[in-house]
XYZ file of C-alpha atoms in Angstrom:
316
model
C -1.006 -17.778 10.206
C 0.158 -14.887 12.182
C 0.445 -11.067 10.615
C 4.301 -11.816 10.913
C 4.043 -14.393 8.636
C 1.864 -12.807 6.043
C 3.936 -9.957 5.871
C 6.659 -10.814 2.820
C 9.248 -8.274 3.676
C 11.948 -7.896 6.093
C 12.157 -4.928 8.552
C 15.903 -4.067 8.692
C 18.431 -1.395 7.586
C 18.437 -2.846 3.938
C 15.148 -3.252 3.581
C 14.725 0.417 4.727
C 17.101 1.805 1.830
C 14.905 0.174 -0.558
C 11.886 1.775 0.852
C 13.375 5.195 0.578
C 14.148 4.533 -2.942
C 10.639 2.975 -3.880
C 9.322 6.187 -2.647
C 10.867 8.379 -5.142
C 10.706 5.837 -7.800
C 6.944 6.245 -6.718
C 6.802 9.668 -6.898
C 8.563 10.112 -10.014
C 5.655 7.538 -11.399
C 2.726 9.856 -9.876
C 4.238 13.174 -11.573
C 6.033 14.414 -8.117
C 2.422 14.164 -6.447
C 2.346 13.438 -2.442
C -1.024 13.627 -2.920
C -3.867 13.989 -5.411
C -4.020 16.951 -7.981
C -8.360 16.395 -6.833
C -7.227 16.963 -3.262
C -7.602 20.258 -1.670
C -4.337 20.840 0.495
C -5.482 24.855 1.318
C -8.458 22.787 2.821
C -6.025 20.019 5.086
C -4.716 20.180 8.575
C -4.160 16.742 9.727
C -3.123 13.736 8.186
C -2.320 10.302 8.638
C -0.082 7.736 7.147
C -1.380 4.724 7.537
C 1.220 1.576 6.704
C 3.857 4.252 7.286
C 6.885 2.076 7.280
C 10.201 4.678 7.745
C 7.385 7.497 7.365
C 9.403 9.005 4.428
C 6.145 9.874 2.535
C 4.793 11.677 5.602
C 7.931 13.337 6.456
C 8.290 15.154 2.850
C 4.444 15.976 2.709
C 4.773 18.010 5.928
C 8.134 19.642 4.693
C 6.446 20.810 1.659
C 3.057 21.397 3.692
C 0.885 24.270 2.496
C -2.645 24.020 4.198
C -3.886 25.417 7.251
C -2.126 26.888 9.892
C -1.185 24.279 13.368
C -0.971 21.325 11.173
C -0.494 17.504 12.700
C 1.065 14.630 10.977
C 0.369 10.935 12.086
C 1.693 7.387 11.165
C 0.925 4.104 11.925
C 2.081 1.040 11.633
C 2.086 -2.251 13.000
C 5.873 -2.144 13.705
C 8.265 0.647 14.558
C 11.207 -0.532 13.708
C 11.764 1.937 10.433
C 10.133 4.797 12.047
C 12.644 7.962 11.762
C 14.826 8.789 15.097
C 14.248 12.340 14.576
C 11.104 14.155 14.225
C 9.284 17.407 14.589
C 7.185 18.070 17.242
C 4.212 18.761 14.850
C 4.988 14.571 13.579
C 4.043 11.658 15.440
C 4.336 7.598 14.467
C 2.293 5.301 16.547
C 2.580 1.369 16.678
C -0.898 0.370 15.389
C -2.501 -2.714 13.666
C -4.995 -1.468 11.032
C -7.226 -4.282 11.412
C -8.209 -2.952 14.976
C -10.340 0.178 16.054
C -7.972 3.258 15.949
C -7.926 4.883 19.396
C -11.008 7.129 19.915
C -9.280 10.323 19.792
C -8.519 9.969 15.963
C -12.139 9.137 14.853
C -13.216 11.291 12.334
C -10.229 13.891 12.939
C -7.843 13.241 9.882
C -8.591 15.603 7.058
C -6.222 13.516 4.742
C -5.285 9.388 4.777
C -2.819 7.933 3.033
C -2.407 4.569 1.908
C 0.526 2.895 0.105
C 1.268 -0.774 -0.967
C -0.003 -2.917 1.919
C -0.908 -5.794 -0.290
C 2.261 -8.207 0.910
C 0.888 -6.981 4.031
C -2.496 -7.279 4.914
C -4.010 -10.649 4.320
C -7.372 -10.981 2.860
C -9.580 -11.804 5.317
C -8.551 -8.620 7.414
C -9.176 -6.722 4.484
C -12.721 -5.400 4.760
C -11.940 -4.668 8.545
C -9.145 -2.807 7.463
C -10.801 -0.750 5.364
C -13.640 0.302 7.477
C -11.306 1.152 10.041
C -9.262 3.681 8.334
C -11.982 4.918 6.561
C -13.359 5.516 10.779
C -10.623 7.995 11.594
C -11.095 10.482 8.191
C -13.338 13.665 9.108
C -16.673 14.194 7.253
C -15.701 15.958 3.917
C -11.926 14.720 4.337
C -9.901 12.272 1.564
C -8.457 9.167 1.099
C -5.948 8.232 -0.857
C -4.934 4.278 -1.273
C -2.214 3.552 -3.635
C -1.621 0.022 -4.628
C 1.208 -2.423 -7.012
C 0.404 -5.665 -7.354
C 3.340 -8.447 -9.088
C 0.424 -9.120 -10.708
C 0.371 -6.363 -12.606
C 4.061 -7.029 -13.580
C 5.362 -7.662 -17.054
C 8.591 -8.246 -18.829
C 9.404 -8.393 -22.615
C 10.657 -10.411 -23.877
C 8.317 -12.633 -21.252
C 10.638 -15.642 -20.903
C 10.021 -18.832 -18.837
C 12.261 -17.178 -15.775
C 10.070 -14.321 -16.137
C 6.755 -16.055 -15.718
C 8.193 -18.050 -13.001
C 8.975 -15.002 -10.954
C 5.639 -13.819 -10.870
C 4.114 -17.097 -10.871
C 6.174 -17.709 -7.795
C 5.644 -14.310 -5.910
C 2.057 -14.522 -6.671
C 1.723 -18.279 -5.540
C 3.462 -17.257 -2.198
C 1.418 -14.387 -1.493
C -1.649 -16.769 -1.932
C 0.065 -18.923 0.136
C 0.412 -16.657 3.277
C -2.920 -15.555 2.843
C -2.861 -12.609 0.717
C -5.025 -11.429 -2.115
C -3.271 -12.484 -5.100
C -4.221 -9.042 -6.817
C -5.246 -6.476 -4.017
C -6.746 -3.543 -6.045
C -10.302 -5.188 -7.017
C -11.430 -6.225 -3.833
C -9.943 -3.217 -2.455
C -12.403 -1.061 -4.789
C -15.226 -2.852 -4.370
C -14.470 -3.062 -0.338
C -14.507 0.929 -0.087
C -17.891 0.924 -2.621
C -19.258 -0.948 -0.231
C -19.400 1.114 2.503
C -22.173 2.695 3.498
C -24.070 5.701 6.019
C -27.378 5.777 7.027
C -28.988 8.524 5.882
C -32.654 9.423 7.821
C -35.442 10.832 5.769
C -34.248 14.404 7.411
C -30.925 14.524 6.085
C -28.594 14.136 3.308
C -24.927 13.258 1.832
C -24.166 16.868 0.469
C -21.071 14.870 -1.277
C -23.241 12.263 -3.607
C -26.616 12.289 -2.443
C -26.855 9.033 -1.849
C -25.456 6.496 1.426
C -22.005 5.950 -0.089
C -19.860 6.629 2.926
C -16.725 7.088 0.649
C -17.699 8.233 -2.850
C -14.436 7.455 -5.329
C -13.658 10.960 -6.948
C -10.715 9.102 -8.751
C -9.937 6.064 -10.180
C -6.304 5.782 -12.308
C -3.733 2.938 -12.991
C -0.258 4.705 -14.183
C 1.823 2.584 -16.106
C 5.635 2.258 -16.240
C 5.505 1.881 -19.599
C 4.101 4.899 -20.988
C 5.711 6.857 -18.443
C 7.445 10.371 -19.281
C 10.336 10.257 -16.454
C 13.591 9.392 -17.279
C 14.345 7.950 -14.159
C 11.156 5.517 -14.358
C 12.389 4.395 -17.740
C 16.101 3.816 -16.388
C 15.060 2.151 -12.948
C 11.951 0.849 -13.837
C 13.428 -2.729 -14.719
C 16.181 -2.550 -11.603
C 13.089 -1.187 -9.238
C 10.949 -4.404 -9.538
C 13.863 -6.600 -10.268
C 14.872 -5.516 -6.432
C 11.469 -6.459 -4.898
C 11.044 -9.530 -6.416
C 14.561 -10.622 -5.174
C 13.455 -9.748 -1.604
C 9.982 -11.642 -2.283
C 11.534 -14.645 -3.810
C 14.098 -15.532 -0.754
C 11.288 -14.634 1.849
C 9.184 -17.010 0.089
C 12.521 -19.769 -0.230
C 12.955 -19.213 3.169
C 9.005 -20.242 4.283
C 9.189 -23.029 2.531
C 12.744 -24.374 3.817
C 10.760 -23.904 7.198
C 7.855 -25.484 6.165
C 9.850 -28.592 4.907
C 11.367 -29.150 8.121
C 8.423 -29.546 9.999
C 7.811 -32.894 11.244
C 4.254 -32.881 10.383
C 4.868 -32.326 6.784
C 4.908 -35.579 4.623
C 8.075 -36.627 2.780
C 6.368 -35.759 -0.988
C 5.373 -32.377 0.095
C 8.835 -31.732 1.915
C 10.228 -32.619 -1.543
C 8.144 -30.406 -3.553
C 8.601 -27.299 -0.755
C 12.441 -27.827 -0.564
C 12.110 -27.632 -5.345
C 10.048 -24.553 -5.035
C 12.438 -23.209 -2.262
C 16.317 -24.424 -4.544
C 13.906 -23.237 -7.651
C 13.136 -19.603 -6.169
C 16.879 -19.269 -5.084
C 17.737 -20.180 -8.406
C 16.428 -17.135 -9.579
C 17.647 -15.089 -7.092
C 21.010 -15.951 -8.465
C 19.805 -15.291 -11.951
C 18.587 -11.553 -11.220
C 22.056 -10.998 -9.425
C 24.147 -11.820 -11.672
C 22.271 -10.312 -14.622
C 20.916 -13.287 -16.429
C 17.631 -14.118 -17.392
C 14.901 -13.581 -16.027
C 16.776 -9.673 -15.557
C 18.071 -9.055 -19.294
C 14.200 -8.348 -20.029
C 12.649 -5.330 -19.261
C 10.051 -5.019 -16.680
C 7.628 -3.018 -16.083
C 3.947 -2.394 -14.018
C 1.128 -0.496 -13.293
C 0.480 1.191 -9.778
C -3.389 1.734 -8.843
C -4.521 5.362 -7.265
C -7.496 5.749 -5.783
C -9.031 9.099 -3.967
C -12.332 8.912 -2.370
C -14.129 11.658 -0.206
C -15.917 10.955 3.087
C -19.799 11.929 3.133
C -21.144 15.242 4.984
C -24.542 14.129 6.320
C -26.749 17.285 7.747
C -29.514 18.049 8.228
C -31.812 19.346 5.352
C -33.235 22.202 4.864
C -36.607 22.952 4.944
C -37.778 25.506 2.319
């Protein structure tokens, strides 16, 4: 299966709307943060966005920029369809595929990476590579932050039988196209993994140990205990949205799949249920009917880590 056809969602002028608005539905949920209270940003000139998309979270963190002096801004992505026309000459968005070697020039230079909800994109086999690779271009000392929001971690009350089948559905399809069904524990474990080699002359100033990323912070925020009024009022309409765009991409695979000649009659016929079935509540959530008269809510994952410092040590 090609990267196209793990991704789940659509790269057009509608799908770029809802972007903008997931950011500040995503901000609101992380208290108006770009980036980490535990992050220095006196201490930050350059930064990367990595998964950019329309680059809206880079292009408000270098508005409101107050670090050093000369600062850069970087995204990547895989596609750049959403990036912005317009940009600054101190902003740059470069087509990249995360699961390959950035280019030399960025290794170890970004004193800040961002991450944000790549898990209906990168498929799970690509996801250790991925990892290592981003964690390549942050400087000794610098930070990463990953967040993540998995359907997984989706609920509604009252949980009706709709309800369960949209996240049974998104869920099955992710698994499907060779996603993780729930990104954020192999994702932890993947950057715990990672490790420096440290010589009997030296040391990791930031853990004194070989952790190559040592996680400073670990948090899941929850919709529902959430103080903003505009989480509470768009909370249910925010994942409502994205499961309506992950339900017809889904429909649509399997409509595909079921008119391929090599697929049998019986599982034709149980693609071409699945697809009517996922339609079916499509229609539901649009016109307000169950599963959409509950109200949803979910947890978003943040993690920060710091890159080691190894030097030399010192010899008393």
């Amino acid at each position: 299966m090609s990267k196209d056809e793990a991704y789940m969602l659509p790269r057009d002028s509608s799908e770029t709307r809802r972007l903008e608005v997931q950011h500040q539905f995503l901000l609101a949920l992380s208290n108006g943060h770009l980036i980490h209270p535990s992050i220095p940003q006196k201490t930050v000139r350059t930064v990367a966005d990595v998964g950019t998309g329309t680059g809206i979270w880079l292009r408000e963190f270098a508005e409101g920029f107050d670090g050093k002096p000369n600062p850069e801004f970087v995204g990547f992505d895989i596609s750049p369809q959403q990036f912005p026309e317009n940009k600054p000459l101190n902003q740059d968005f470069i087509v990249h595929d995360m699961t390959k070697p950035f280019p030399k020039k960025y290794l170890e230079y970004f004193d800040v990476v961002n991450v944000r909800l790549l898990s209906y994109a990168l498929k799970a086999q690509d996801l250790q590579q991925a990892v290592q690779n981003v964690v390549q271009i942050i400087s000794p000392g610098g930070y990463l932050q990953w967040q993540e929001a998995d359907f997984t971690d989706a609920w509604a009350t009252p949980e009706t039988e709709a309800a369960r089948s949209v996240v049974s559905y998104v869920t099955a399809e992710r698994v499907a196209r060779g996603l993780e069904p729930c990104i954020v524990t192999p994702l932890v474990k993947q950057i715990q993994l990672l490790s420096t080699p440290i010589k009997s002359h030296q040391k990791n100033s930031i853990v004194w140990t070989n952790d190559l990323v040592r996680i400073i912070h670990l948090e899941t925020l929850s919709t529902e205990n959430s103080p903003s009024r505009f989480i509470q009022a768009e909370k249910s309409n925010h994942t409502l949205t994205a499961a309506v765009v992950l339900l017809r991409a889904g429909a649509a695979r399997r409509k595909r799949l079921a008119a391929d000649s090599s697929v049998s009659s019986e599982e034709g016929e149980q693609l071409m249920r699945d697809a009517d079935a996922m339609v079916s509540l499509v229609e539901a959530i649009e016109k307000g009917e169950d599963p959409a008269k509950s109200r949803w809510d979910g947890l978003l994952t943040w993690i920060v880590g710091r890159k080691a410092i190894v030097t030399e040590e010192t010899k008393p």
